[in-house]
Short mmCIF file of C-alpha atoms and ligand atoms in Angstrom, two decimals:
data_model
loop_
_atom_site.label_atom_id
_atom_site.label_comp_id
_atom_site.label_asym_id
_atom_site.label_seq_id
_atom_site.Cartn_x
_atom_site.Cartn_y
_atom_site.Cartn_z
CA MET K 340 -0.02 -0.39 -0.04
CA THR K 341 0.97 3.93 -0.74
CA ARG K 342 -0.51 7.11 1.07
CA MET K 343 0.51 10.17 -0.25
CA THR K 344 1.83 13.46 2.19
CA ALA K 345 0.22 16.35 0.60
CA THR K 346 2.63 19.60 0.56
CA THR K 347 4.10 20.48 -2.65
CA GLU K 348 7.74 20.95 -1.89
CA ASN K 349 9.63 17.85 -1.07
CA ARG K 350 6.71 15.25 -1.16
CA THR K 351 7.02 12.22 0.27
CA PHE K 352 4.95 8.95 0.37
CA ASP K 353 4.95 6.28 2.64
CA SER K 354 5.15 2.67 1.64
CA LEU K 355 2.13 0.83 3.78
CA ASN K 356 1.97 -2.83 5.42
CA PRO K 357 -1.00 -4.09 3.52
CA ALA K 358 -1.55 -6.68 6.27
CA THR K 359 -1.71 -4.28 9.41
CA GLY K 360 -1.90 -0.37 7.51
CA GLY K 361 1.14 0.51 9.62
CA THR K 362 3.81 2.59 7.72
CA VAL K 363 6.89 0.75 6.72
CA GLY K 364 8.84 3.80 5.50
CA THR K 365 8.60 7.54 4.08
CA HIS K 366 10.50 7.96 0.68
CA PRO K 367 11.02 11.12 -1.35
CA VAL K 368 8.82 11.45 -3.91
CA HIS K 369 11.47 12.23 -7.48
CA ASP K 370 10.33 14.58 -9.80
CA ALA K 371 11.72 15.06 -13.37
CA ALA K 372 14.91 17.36 -11.88
CA ALA K 373 15.90 15.04 -9.85
CA VAL K 374 14.92 11.74 -12.13
CA ARG K 375 17.09 14.39 -15.01
CA ALA K 376 19.87 14.09 -12.22
CA ALA K 377 20.26 10.67 -11.74
CA VAL K 378 19.90 9.90 -15.36
CA GLY K 379 23.11 11.89 -15.22
CA ARG K 380 25.27 10.55 -12.56
CA ALA K 381 24.33 7.44 -14.51
CA SER K 382 25.21 7.86 -17.57
CA GLU K 383 29.13 8.70 -16.61
CA ALA K 384 28.69 5.96 -14.80
CA ALA K 385 27.76 4.20 -17.93
CA SER K 386 31.24 4.73 -19.88
CA TRP K 387 32.82 3.48 -16.13
CA TRP K 388 31.37 0.17 -16.11
CA ALA K 389 31.25 -0.03 -19.70
CA GLU K 390 35.00 0.10 -20.22
CA LEU K 391 35.09 -1.99 -17.05
CA GLY K 392 34.95 -4.98 -19.28
CA TYR K 393 33.70 -8.58 -19.32
CA ALA K 394 35.89 -9.40 -16.81
CA GLY K 395 35.60 -6.49 -14.49
CA ARG K 396 31.58 -6.96 -14.51
CA ARG K 397 31.32 -10.41 -13.77
CA ALA K 398 33.48 -9.81 -10.71
CA ARG K 399 31.76 -7.18 -9.73
CA LEU K 400 27.91 -8.67 -10.51
CA LEU K 401 29.82 -11.90 -8.84
CA ASP K 402 30.02 -10.13 -5.36
CA TYR K 403 26.82 -8.56 -5.55
CA LYS K 404 25.30 -11.86 -5.98
CA ALA K 405 27.08 -13.39 -2.75
CA VAL K 406 26.31 -9.64 -0.99
CA ILE K 407 22.06 -10.35 -1.90
CA THR K 408 22.53 -13.95 -0.64
CA GLN K 409 24.17 -12.91 2.96
CA ASN K 410 21.44 -10.36 3.35
CA LEU K 411 18.29 -12.87 2.25
CA LYS K 412 17.00 -12.95 5.41
CA ARG K 413 16.72 -9.04 5.44
CA ILE K 414 15.65 -8.15 1.99
CA ALA K 415 12.83 -11.44 2.63
CA SER K 416 12.24 -9.82 5.71
CA LEU K 417 11.41 -5.90 3.65
CA VAL K 418 9.53 -8.13 0.96
CA HIS K 419 7.58 -9.28 3.25
CA GLU K 420 6.68 -6.43 5.30
CA GLU K 421 6.18 -4.23 1.52
CA THR K 422 4.00 -6.64 0.35
CA GLY K 423 2.54 -9.32 2.68
CA LYS K 424 3.53 -12.23 1.36
CA PRO K 425 4.59 -15.18 3.02
CA GLU K 426 8.94 -14.51 4.18
CA GLY K 427 8.79 -18.71 2.55
CA ASP K 428 7.48 -16.87 -0.98
CA ALA K 429 9.81 -13.96 -0.38
CA THR K 430 12.98 -15.88 0.16
CA LEU K 431 11.82 -18.05 -2.90
CA GLU K 432 11.96 -15.35 -5.06
CA ILE K 433 14.87 -13.88 -3.82
CA VAL K 434 16.55 -16.86 -5.09
CA LEU K 435 15.27 -16.95 -7.93
CA ALA K 436 16.90 -13.81 -8.50
CA ILE K 437 20.06 -15.11 -7.80
CA THR K 438 20.26 -17.54 -9.54
CA HIS K 439 19.27 -14.99 -12.55
CA LEU K 440 22.31 -13.04 -11.94
CA ASP K 441 25.02 -15.46 -11.61
CA TRP K 442 23.98 -16.74 -15.16
CA ALA K 443 23.52 -13.15 -16.72
CA ALA K 444 27.23 -12.41 -14.79
CA ARG K 445 28.90 -15.35 -16.52
CA ARG K 446 27.34 -15.45 -19.85
CA ALA K 447 27.37 -11.99 -20.92
CA GLN K 448 31.12 -12.21 -22.56
CA ARG K 449 29.62 -14.85 -24.03
CA VAL K 450 26.99 -13.86 -25.79
CA LEU K 451 27.44 -10.65 -25.95
CA GLY K 452 31.55 -10.28 -26.40
CA PRO K 453 33.15 -10.13 -30.30
CA HIS K 454 32.97 -13.06 -32.68
CA ARG K 455 33.59 -13.93 -35.89
CA VAL K 456 30.68 -14.97 -38.16
CA ALA K 457 31.38 -16.53 -41.89
CA SER K 458 31.90 -13.72 -44.29
CA GLY K 459 30.61 -16.14 -46.83
CA LEU K 460 32.01 -17.04 -50.61
CA LEU K 461 31.51 -13.29 -52.27
CA GLY K 462 33.20 -11.95 -48.63
CA VAL K 463 36.18 -14.24 -48.90
CA ASN K 464 38.67 -11.85 -48.51
CA LEU K 465 36.76 -10.75 -45.40
CA ALA K 466 36.47 -10.80 -41.70
CA ALA K 467 33.35 -10.47 -40.45
CA THR K 468 33.33 -9.87 -36.62
CA LEU K 469 29.95 -9.18 -34.31
CA GLU K 470 29.54 -7.90 -31.24
CA TYR K 471 26.74 -6.81 -29.04
CA GLN K 472 27.43 -3.28 -26.78
CA PRO K 473 25.87 -1.43 -24.31
CA LEU K 474 23.60 1.09 -24.58
CA GLY K 475 23.87 3.41 -22.13
CA VAL K 476 21.49 4.02 -19.43
CA VAL K 477 18.83 1.84 -18.79
CA GLY K 478 15.14 3.10 -17.45
CA VAL K 479 13.55 0.10 -15.06
CA ILE K 480 10.30 0.27 -13.72
CA GLY K 481 8.98 -2.06 -11.87
CA PRO K 482 5.65 -3.89 -9.69
CA TRP K 483 5.20 -4.50 -6.48
CA ASN K 484 4.42 -7.86 -6.73
CA TYR K 485 7.61 -10.17 -6.76
CA PRO K 486 9.80 -6.72 -5.87
CA VAL K 487 13.23 -8.69 -6.13
CA PHE K 488 13.07 -11.08 -9.18
CA THR K 489 10.99 -9.21 -11.29
CA PRO K 490 12.85 -6.39 -11.43
CA MET K 491 15.86 -8.16 -11.33
CA GLY K 492 14.93 -9.67 -14.66
CA SER K 493 16.27 -6.34 -16.52
CA ILE K 494 18.58 -4.56 -13.60
CA ALA K 495 20.69 -8.01 -13.39
CA TYR K 496 20.87 -8.85 -17.73
CA ALA K 497 21.70 -4.69 -18.26
CA LEU K 498 24.22 -5.17 -16.33
CA ALA K 499 26.03 -7.39 -17.60
CA ALA K 500 25.69 -6.09 -21.05
CA GLY K 501 27.42 -3.10 -19.61
CA ASN K 502 24.89 -0.62 -19.03
CA ALA K 503 24.35 2.17 -15.65
CA VAL K 504 20.30 1.54 -14.29
CA VAL K 505 18.24 3.80 -13.17
CA PHE K 506 15.33 2.14 -11.44
CA LYS K 507 11.77 3.26 -10.50
CA PRO K 508 10.28 0.52 -7.80
CA SER K 509 6.61 0.22 -7.86
CA GLU K 510 5.64 2.80 -5.28
CA LEU K 511 3.88 -0.33 -3.19
CA THR K 512 7.74 -1.32 -2.38
CA PRO K 513 10.18 1.70 -2.21
CA GLY K 514 11.64 0.06 0.27
CA VAL K 515 13.06 -3.12 -1.67
CA GLY K 516 14.32 -1.55 -4.46
CA LEU K 517 16.32 1.00 -2.03
CA LEU K 518 18.07 -1.88 -0.85
CA LEU K 519 18.68 -3.70 -3.42
CA ALA K 520 20.61 -1.20 -4.74
CA GLU K 521 22.43 0.29 -1.80
CA LEU K 522 23.89 -3.49 -1.50
CA MET K 523 24.72 -2.73 -4.75
CA ARG K 524 26.83 -0.04 -3.24
CA GLU K 525 28.91 -2.79 -1.37
CA SER K 526 30.05 -4.18 -4.55
CA VAL K 527 30.76 -1.43 -6.71
CA PRO K 528 31.33 1.49 -4.63
CA GLU K 529 33.29 3.66 -7.28
CA GLN K 530 30.18 4.45 -9.27
CA PRO K 531 26.44 4.74 -9.58
CA VAL K 532 25.82 2.24 -11.84
CA PHE K 533 22.86 1.16 -10.28
CA GLN K 534 20.77 3.93 -8.53
CA VAL K 535 16.99 3.82 -7.60
CA VAL K 536 14.10 6.69 -7.72
CA THR K 537 11.17 7.07 -6.33
CA GLY K 538 7.63 7.83 -6.66
CA LEU K 539 4.17 7.12 -8.30
CA GLY K 540 3.61 7.05 -11.64
CA GLU K 541 4.58 10.23 -12.54
CA THR K 542 8.36 9.67 -11.44
CA GLY K 543 8.06 6.87 -13.52
CA ALA K 544 7.01 8.65 -16.61
CA ALA K 545 9.82 11.44 -16.30
CA LEU K 546 11.85 8.30 -16.17
CA ALA K 547 10.37 7.05 -19.52
CA SER K 548 10.88 10.74 -21.20
CA ASP K 549 14.04 11.65 -20.05
CA PRO K 550 16.14 12.34 -23.38
CA GLY K 551 19.14 10.07 -21.30
CA ILE K 552 17.52 7.31 -21.42
CA ALA K 553 18.37 4.58 -23.92
CA LYS K 554 16.51 2.06 -23.14
CA ILE K 555 13.34 1.83 -20.66
CA ALA K 556 12.72 -2.10 -18.98
CA PHE K 557 8.87 -2.12 -17.69
CA THR K 558 7.08 -4.50 -16.15
CA GLY K 559 3.62 -4.09 -14.92
CA SER K 560 -0.34 -3.37 -16.00
CA THR K 561 -0.65 -3.30 -19.86
CA ALA K 562 -2.25 0.14 -19.51
CA THR K 563 0.23 1.61 -18.01
CA ALA K 564 2.57 -0.07 -20.64
CA LYS K 565 0.83 1.91 -22.93
CA ARG K 566 1.20 5.43 -21.21
CA VAL K 567 4.82 4.81 -21.16
CA MET K 568 5.56 3.71 -25.06
CA THR K 569 3.89 7.18 -25.56
CA ALA K 570 6.42 8.81 -23.13
CA CYS K 571 9.28 6.99 -24.65
CA ALA K 572 7.33 8.29 -28.33
CA ALA K 573 9.22 11.58 -27.94
CA ASN K 574 12.55 10.28 -28.32
CA LEU K 575 12.16 7.14 -29.96
CA THR K 576 13.20 5.42 -26.64
CA PRO K 577 13.13 1.74 -27.57
CA ILE K 578 10.94 -0.39 -24.37
CA VAL K 579 10.59 -3.46 -23.45
CA ALA K 580 6.73 -4.43 -22.49
CA GLU K 581 6.75 -7.14 -19.86
CA CYS K 582 3.04 -6.76 -19.09
CA GLY K 583 -0.27 -8.83 -17.39
CA GLY K 584 -1.59 -12.27 -18.67
CA LYS K 585 -4.35 -14.77 -18.18
CA ASP K 586 -2.55 -18.03 -18.14
CA ALA K 587 -4.24 -20.87 -18.81
CA LEU K 588 -3.45 -24.65 -17.18
CA ILE K 589 -4.37 -27.68 -19.48
CA VAL K 590 -5.89 -31.44 -18.01
CA ASP K 591 -4.87 -33.57 -20.25
CA VAL K 592 -6.70 -37.17 -20.07
CA ASP K 593 -3.83 -39.33 -19.13
CA ALA K 594 -2.57 -36.30 -16.64
CA ASP K 595 -1.57 -37.16 -13.36
CA LEU K 596 -4.68 -35.91 -11.76
CA GLY K 597 -3.29 -34.98 -7.93
CA ALA K 598 -0.52 -33.37 -9.56
CA ALA K 599 -2.04 -31.46 -11.73
CA ALA K 600 -4.61 -30.24 -9.05
CA ASP K 601 -1.60 -29.55 -6.75
CA ALA K 602 -0.14 -26.78 -9.64
CA ALA K 603 -3.79 -25.62 -10.24
CA LEU K 604 -3.66 -24.51 -6.98
CA TRP K 605 -0.30 -23.13 -6.21
CA GLY K 606 -0.53 -21.59 -9.76
CA ALA K 607 -3.65 -19.74 -9.05
CA LEU K 608 -3.28 -19.22 -5.59
CA SER K 609 0.19 -18.60 -4.02
CA ASN K 610 1.06 -15.16 -3.23
CA ALA K 611 -2.79 -14.29 -3.27
CA GLY K 612 -3.00 -14.69 -7.35
CA GLN K 613 -0.53 -11.81 -7.93
CA THR K 614 1.55 -13.07 -9.98
CA CYS K 615 1.23 -12.18 -13.83
CA VAL K 616 2.28 -16.22 -14.74
CA GLY K 617 -0.63 -17.13 -12.23
CA VAL K 618 -3.04 -20.15 -12.94
CA GLU K 619 -5.98 -18.12 -13.71
CA ARG K 620 -8.32 -20.67 -16.30
CA VAL K 621 -8.32 -24.29 -16.10
CA TYR K 622 -10.13 -26.16 -19.36
CA VAL K 623 -9.81 -29.79 -18.15
CA VAL K 624 -10.74 -32.36 -20.58
CA ASP K 625 -14.09 -34.49 -20.25
CA ALA K 626 -13.18 -38.24 -19.26
CA VAL K 627 -11.51 -36.59 -15.96
CA TYR K 628 -13.42 -33.41 -14.81
CA ASP K 629 -15.19 -34.88 -12.36
CA GLU K 630 -12.22 -36.37 -10.98
CA PHE K 631 -9.81 -33.43 -11.73
CA LEU K 632 -12.61 -31.39 -9.78
CA ARG K 633 -12.86 -33.71 -6.37
CA GLU K 634 -9.43 -32.93 -6.43
CA LEU K 635 -9.02 -29.78 -6.89
CA THR K 636 -11.32 -28.14 -4.25
CA GLY K 637 -10.03 -31.23 -1.82
CA ARG K 638 -6.68 -29.25 -1.92
CA ALA K 639 -8.27 -25.76 -2.30
CA ARG K 640 -10.23 -26.95 1.61
CA GLN K 641 -6.90 -27.03 3.09
CA VAL K 642 -5.63 -23.31 2.13
CA LYS K 643 -6.79 -19.99 3.65
CA ALA K 644 -5.51 -16.38 2.74
CA GLY K 645 -3.75 -15.24 6.28
CA GLU K 646 -1.97 -18.30 6.35
CA GLN K 647 -0.55 -19.92 3.18
CA TYR K 648 -0.71 -17.03 0.87
CA GLY K 649 -0.94 -12.82 2.79
CA PRO K 650 -3.79 -10.06 1.83
CA ILE K 651 -4.01 -8.30 -1.11
CA THR K 652 -1.40 -6.09 -1.35
CA MET K 653 -2.70 -3.24 -3.49
CA PRO K 654 -6.35 -2.54 -1.82
CA GLY K 655 -7.25 -0.73 -5.15
CA GLN K 656 -7.32 -4.68 -6.73
CA LEU K 657 -9.98 -5.70 -4.19
CA ALA K 658 -12.74 -4.06 -6.13
CA ILE K 659 -12.00 -5.76 -9.28
CA ILE K 660 -11.42 -9.18 -7.66
CA GLU K 661 -14.67 -8.76 -6.16
CA ARG K 662 -16.17 -7.86 -9.78
CA HIS K 663 -14.67 -10.23 -11.01
CA ILE K 664 -16.26 -13.42 -8.75
CA ASP K 665 -19.66 -11.69 -8.58
CA ALA K 666 -19.47 -12.39 -12.39
CA ALA K 667 -17.66 -15.59 -11.89
CA THR K 668 -20.63 -16.85 -9.63
CA ALA K 669 -23.69 -15.32 -11.45
CA GLY K 670 -22.95 -17.32 -14.92
CA GLY K 671 -21.33 -20.49 -13.03
CA ARG K 672 -21.09 -22.87 -10.97
CA THR K 673 -19.98 -21.65 -7.27
CA LEU K 674 -17.55 -24.62 -5.65
CA LEU K 675 -15.58 -22.89 -3.07
CA GLY K 676 -16.02 -19.65 -1.43
CA GLY K 677 -17.86 -16.73 -3.18
CA PRO K 678 -18.16 -13.23 -2.67
CA GLU K 679 -17.72 -13.50 1.40
CA SER K 680 -14.44 -14.70 -0.16
CA VAL K 681 -13.47 -11.62 0.13
CA ARG K 682 -12.94 -9.64 3.84
CA ALA K 683 -10.35 -6.85 3.13
CA PRO K 684 -7.41 -7.54 2.80
CA TYR K 685 -7.51 -11.07 2.21
CA VAL K 686 -9.51 -13.23 0.24
CA ASP K 687 -10.18 -17.10 1.07
CA PRO K 688 -9.95 -19.29 -2.60
CA VAL K 689 -12.72 -18.88 -4.94
CA ILE K 690 -13.76 -21.19 -7.53
CA VAL K 691 -15.91 -21.27 -9.85
CA ALA K 692 -16.81 -23.92 -12.79
CA ASP K 693 -18.54 -23.27 -16.16
CA VAL K 694 -18.24 -19.77 -16.35
CA PRO K 695 -19.12 -18.56 -19.70
CA GLU K 696 -15.98 -17.52 -21.65
CA ASP K 697 -16.80 -14.07 -22.90
CA SER K 698 -17.87 -13.18 -18.57
CA PRO K 699 -14.63 -10.31 -17.45
CA ALA K 700 -13.93 -13.47 -15.01
CA VAL K 701 -12.51 -15.57 -18.00
CA THR K 702 -11.33 -12.52 -20.04
CA GLU K 703 -9.65 -10.26 -17.62
CA GLU K 704 -6.84 -10.69 -15.97
CA THR K 705 -8.22 -10.82 -12.03
CA PHE K 706 -4.36 -11.03 -10.09
CA GLY K 707 -6.19 -12.44 -7.02
CA PRO K 708 -6.68 -16.24 -6.35
CA THR K 709 -9.47 -17.13 -7.48
CA ILE K 710 -9.80 -20.39 -11.09
CA THR K 711 -12.86 -20.74 -13.46
CA VAL K 712 -12.38 -24.48 -13.90
CA LYS K 713 -14.27 -25.54 -17.60
CA ARG K 714 -14.99 -29.02 -18.98
CA VAL K 715 -13.72 -29.81 -22.51
CA ALA K 716 -14.24 -32.39 -25.14
CA ASP K 717 -10.54 -32.69 -25.81
CA THR K 718 -7.10 -31.27 -25.41
CA GLU K 719 -8.25 -29.28 -28.88
CA GLU K 720 -10.63 -27.63 -27.92
CA ALA K 721 -8.38 -26.59 -24.50
CA LEU K 722 -6.34 -25.15 -26.26
CA ALA K 723 -8.65 -23.07 -29.01
CA LYS K 724 -10.15 -21.90 -25.61
CA ALA K 725 -6.73 -21.08 -24.37
CA ASN K 726 -5.95 -19.16 -26.90
CA ALA K 727 -8.21 -17.13 -27.54
CA SER K 728 -7.72 -14.84 -25.38
CA ALA K 729 -6.16 -10.57 -25.65
CA TYR K 730 -3.46 -11.74 -23.37
CA GLY K 731 -0.33 -14.58 -24.63
CA LEU K 732 2.43 -14.53 -21.45
CA ALA K 733 2.68 -18.04 -20.24
CA GLY K 734 0.58 -21.64 -19.58
CA THR K 735 0.79 -24.92 -18.21
CA VAL K 736 0.27 -28.66 -19.22
CA PHE K 737 -0.98 -31.68 -17.45
CA SER K 738 -0.23 -34.62 -19.78
CA GLY K 739 1.09 -38.42 -19.47
CA ASN K 740 1.50 -37.92 -23.33
CA THR K 741 4.96 -36.20 -23.55
CA ARG K 742 4.78 -35.72 -27.65
CA ARG K 743 0.95 -34.12 -27.23
CA ALA K 744 2.75 -32.04 -24.57
CA MET K 745 5.00 -30.52 -26.46
CA ASP K 746 2.77 -30.26 -29.30
CA LEU K 747 0.32 -28.50 -27.16
CA ALA K 748 3.13 -26.45 -25.27
CA ARG K 749 3.91 -24.64 -29.15
CA ARG K 750 0.78 -23.99 -30.76
CA MET K 751 -0.14 -22.47 -27.28
CA ARG K 752 -0.39 -18.43 -27.23
CA GLY K 753 2.52 -17.22 -24.78
CA GLY K 754 6.00 -16.64 -24.16
CA MET K 755 6.32 -19.62 -21.51
CA THR K 756 4.98 -23.40 -21.33
CA ALA K 757 5.28 -25.41 -18.38
CA ILE K 758 4.48 -28.85 -19.00
CA ASN K 759 3.47 -31.26 -15.57
CA SER K 760 4.79 -28.29 -13.71
CA VAL K 761 3.58 -25.14 -12.93
CA ILE K 762 6.20 -21.28 -13.83
CA SER K 763 9.08 -24.31 -13.76
CA PHE K 764 10.59 -21.57 -16.92
CA ALA K 765 11.26 -18.75 -14.22
CA GLY K 766 13.87 -20.26 -12.86
CA ILE K 767 15.89 -21.49 -15.70
CA PRO K 768 18.18 -18.20 -16.57
CA ALA K 769 18.56 -19.10 -19.94
CA LEU K 770 15.16 -19.43 -20.85
CA PRO K 771 13.58 -16.27 -22.06
CA PHE K 772 10.61 -14.59 -20.36
CA GLY K 773 8.28 -12.30 -21.95
CA GLY K 774 4.78 -12.34 -24.08
CA VAL K 775 3.03 -11.49 -27.28
CA GLY K 776 -0.58 -9.43 -27.57
CA ASP K 777 -1.48 -8.03 -24.22
CA SER K 778 1.27 -9.89 -22.23
CA GLY K 779 3.57 -7.12 -24.23
CA PHE K 780 6.94 -8.05 -25.73
CA GLY K 781 10.95 -8.27 -25.99
CA ARG K 782 11.96 -10.36 -23.52
CA ILE K 783 14.13 -11.21 -20.19
CA HIS K 784 16.45 -13.42 -18.79
CA GLY K 785 18.66 -15.83 -21.85
CA ALA K 786 20.86 -14.97 -23.98
CA ASP K 787 17.88 -12.92 -26.03
CA GLY K 788 17.34 -10.83 -22.57
CA LEU K 789 20.92 -10.03 -22.41
CA ARG K 790 20.71 -8.58 -26.17
CA GLU K 791 17.59 -6.83 -25.47
CA PHE K 792 19.81 -4.79 -23.89
CA ALA K 793 23.13 -4.22 -25.93
CA ARG K 794 23.13 -3.02 -29.71
CA PRO K 795 24.72 -5.17 -32.21
CA LYS K 796 28.07 -3.76 -33.71
CA SER K 797 29.04 -5.48 -37.45
CA ILE K 798 32.56 -5.08 -38.22
CA SER K 799 33.89 -6.19 -41.88
CA ARG K 800 37.45 -5.93 -42.39
CA GLN K 801 39.09 -6.90 -45.99
CA ARG K 802 41.98 -8.59 -45.08
CA PHE K 803 43.64 -8.85 -49.29
CA ALA K 804 41.78 -7.25 -51.97
CA LEU K 805 40.05 -10.38 -54.73
CA PRO K 806 41.94 -10.27 -57.76
CA GLY K 807 39.41 -9.28 -60.57
CA MET K 808 37.21 -8.45 -58.32
CA LYS K 809 36.73 -4.94 -57.34
CA LEU K 810 33.13 -4.68 -57.15
CA THR K 811 32.66 -1.69 -54.83
CA SER K 812 34.84 0.62 -57.07
CA PHE K 813 33.99 2.96 -60.08
CA GLY K 814 37.35 1.28 -61.99
CA ARG K 815 34.85 -1.97 -62.23
CA GLY K 816 34.53 -3.97 -65.48
CA GLN K 817 32.34 -5.68 -67.45
CA ALA K 818 34.58 -8.63 -67.42
CA GLU K 819 34.70 -8.41 -63.04
CA LEU K 820 30.14 -8.19 -63.57
CA ASP K 821 30.50 -11.01 -65.78
CA ARG K 822 32.34 -13.12 -63.68
CA LEU K 823 30.34 -12.38 -60.63
CA VAL K 824 27.19 -13.62 -62.43
CA LYS K 825 28.85 -16.69 -63.33
CA LEU K 826 29.66 -17.17 -59.41
CA VAL K 827 26.32 -16.09 -58.57
CA THR K 828 24.46 -18.33 -61.57
CA PHE K 829 26.56 -21.34 -59.94
CA LEU K 830 25.77 -20.50 -56.37
CA HIS K 831 22.60 -19.73 -56.72
CA GLY K 832 21.09 -20.47 -60.34
CA ARG K 833 19.75 -24.21 -59.96
CA ARG K 834 16.45 -25.43 -58.83
CA LYS K 835 15.92 -27.81 -56.45
CA HIS K 836 12.65 -29.21 -57.33
P1 NAD J 1603 1.56 -0.46 -12.63
O1 NAD J 1603 1.44 -0.77 -14.08
O2 NAD J 1603 -0.10 0.02 -12.07
O3 NAD J 1603 3.43 0.16 -12.51
C1 NAD J 1603 3.76 -0.95 -12.55
C2 NAD J 1603 5.04 0.77 -12.54
O4 NAD J 1603 4.53 1.82 -13.67
C3 NAD J 1603 4.50 1.57 -11.28
O5 NAD J 1603 6.24 1.33 -10.67
C4 NAD J 1603 4.09 2.43 -11.31
O6 NAD J 1603 4.57 3.87 -10.88
C5 NAD J 1603 5.08 3.08 -12.81
N1 NAD J 1603 4.04 3.79 -13.52
C6 NAD J 1603 2.10 4.08 -13.81
N2 NAD J 1603 2.16 5.16 -14.43
C7 NAD J 1603 3.17 5.49 -14.82
C8 NAD J 1603 3.52 5.96 -15.84
N3 NAD J 1603 2.27 6.93 -16.13
N4 NAD J 1603 4.41 6.80 -16.19
C9 NAD J 1603 5.62 5.13 -16.28
N5 NAD J 1603 5.76 4.57 -15.12
C10 NAD J 1603 4.38 4.47 -14.47
O7 NAD J 1603 1.57 -2.33 -12.59
P2 NAD J 1603 1.74 -2.77 -10.73
O8 NAD J 1603 0.16 -2.54 -10.38
O9 NAD J 1603 2.89 -2.40 -9.94
O10 NAD J 1603 1.53 -4.56 -11.02
C11 NAD J 1603 1.31 -5.43 -11.93
C12 NAD J 1603 1.13 -5.28 -12.91
O11 NAD J 1603 2.31 -6.16 -13.80
C13 NAD J 1603 0.52 -6.52 -13.40
O12 NAD J 1603 -0.77 -6.50 -14.26
C14 NAD J 1603 0.70 -8.10 -13.49
O13 NAD J 1603 0.65 -9.13 -14.49
C15 NAD J 1603 1.95 -7.48 -13.99
N6 NAD J 1603 3.35 -7.95 -13.91
C16 NAD J 1603 4.09 -8.48 -15.56
C17 NAD J 1603 5.37 -9.43 -15.10
C18 NAD J 1603 5.86 -10.14 -16.39
O14 NAD J 1603 7.16 -10.26 -16.07
N7 NAD J 1603 5.12 -10.20 -17.12
C19 NAD J 1603 5.76 -9.42 -14.02
C20 NAD J 1603 5.13 -9.37 -12.65
C21 NAD J 1603 4.18 -8.24 -12.91
#
């Protein structure tokens, strides 16, 4: 939660504990001038950081990783205070962030460093080199739901690629953002390669429209992504947009139903359902539908808000969750909970079956501990329904048949699919992460995530002049052109069928 103090100058805001309403910290609202100053400092730091080279950056980022690991409990406790999530869940997200930081630090040189590429037959006298250079200052705008894991997916990869970072954490979790930057100063005391500016949306907008920003890595809602793109348009600043989702889980006829129910439940309810790649819709093939529902509801009865998961972090989200529960229960068959499950700031699990596919509970991101379950004739119908969404972030398939599961996974609309597990792709640093459609574009994580924060530099070097092949010169004669056409006809002129 967040609370503003209403003064015009030196404005501050409080981050609040969503479970108790108590103040966790008070932070400045950085205006455009403060953002400008931070970006200016970052610009100098970026040159120094780029000069340091891969080995220097790797050593410091691995040290930062160790510092974060040593401070795991302290960070987890602050994540718990600012978001309300249990410390165990906070620990899990920090561990994932550590894994990504390690991967990005170790792999940056191999992925981005200079390497020779083939120059082709026509370029036989040329040496071709490709390398990926840093962009400069990357602006990261983050959400509150995973205040360590999510922004680190951009911050770690941007830093490893040789950029400096100015991070605008969510106004609900500014303390976590500041702590991450403070710990970085232990590993890199010389220059502010990772700074934090705090504030609300307007601070984020100032960052997005700052001319010193080379790229914005935005994670948050689709509606805000559009506003960020508008701000970026002024300077033609490129953007990575990691937005919301309405992820589906498909249960096949030969799936392990206990495991599928367990995964659906955790995917939907953990972090109170406030997960971009959380399970919101479940499609189950007819033959196993009733048994799956028994497995699901039986397990769900053991899960309580305030015990296995925390409160709804952002008070404004409660109204959306309530509206979706009302819509779902009005159009479908309630299996667990209902409107009475909302007892602010907590929401107990809600499961509703047979909700019409055009209900907002099925089409819009709920971001709460609710699940809609639908019976389908077969996995083809499940896939068609799963894919009929404006969003396309991730998804899950449970099946005993690997070939069918892989085929479904490939055809699922979205950047990531987990098979017989839930959200497992997020813990594999080599796998890129990102969406399609309303879920955004661009990728964090993996080699693609490193390249997202770098620009390719192509260099061709002539090693010797090709005798009789002076093609890019006004001294070229007809004989050279004839030789070229002969060669290209030999290489490319034969049809295979
Ligand atoms: P949000 O869009 O409200 O805010 C995200 C960030 O943008 C915050 O830091 C906010 O201050 C800032 N912001 C707000 N207005 C701005 C503006 N005009 N210009 C620049 N910045 C502005 O989102 P949220 O509520 O913090 O996060 C929840 C959303 O994030 C959900 O939709 C969730 O699915 C999504 N999410 C996506 C991923 C992913 O990787 N795809 C990960 C986590 C969360």
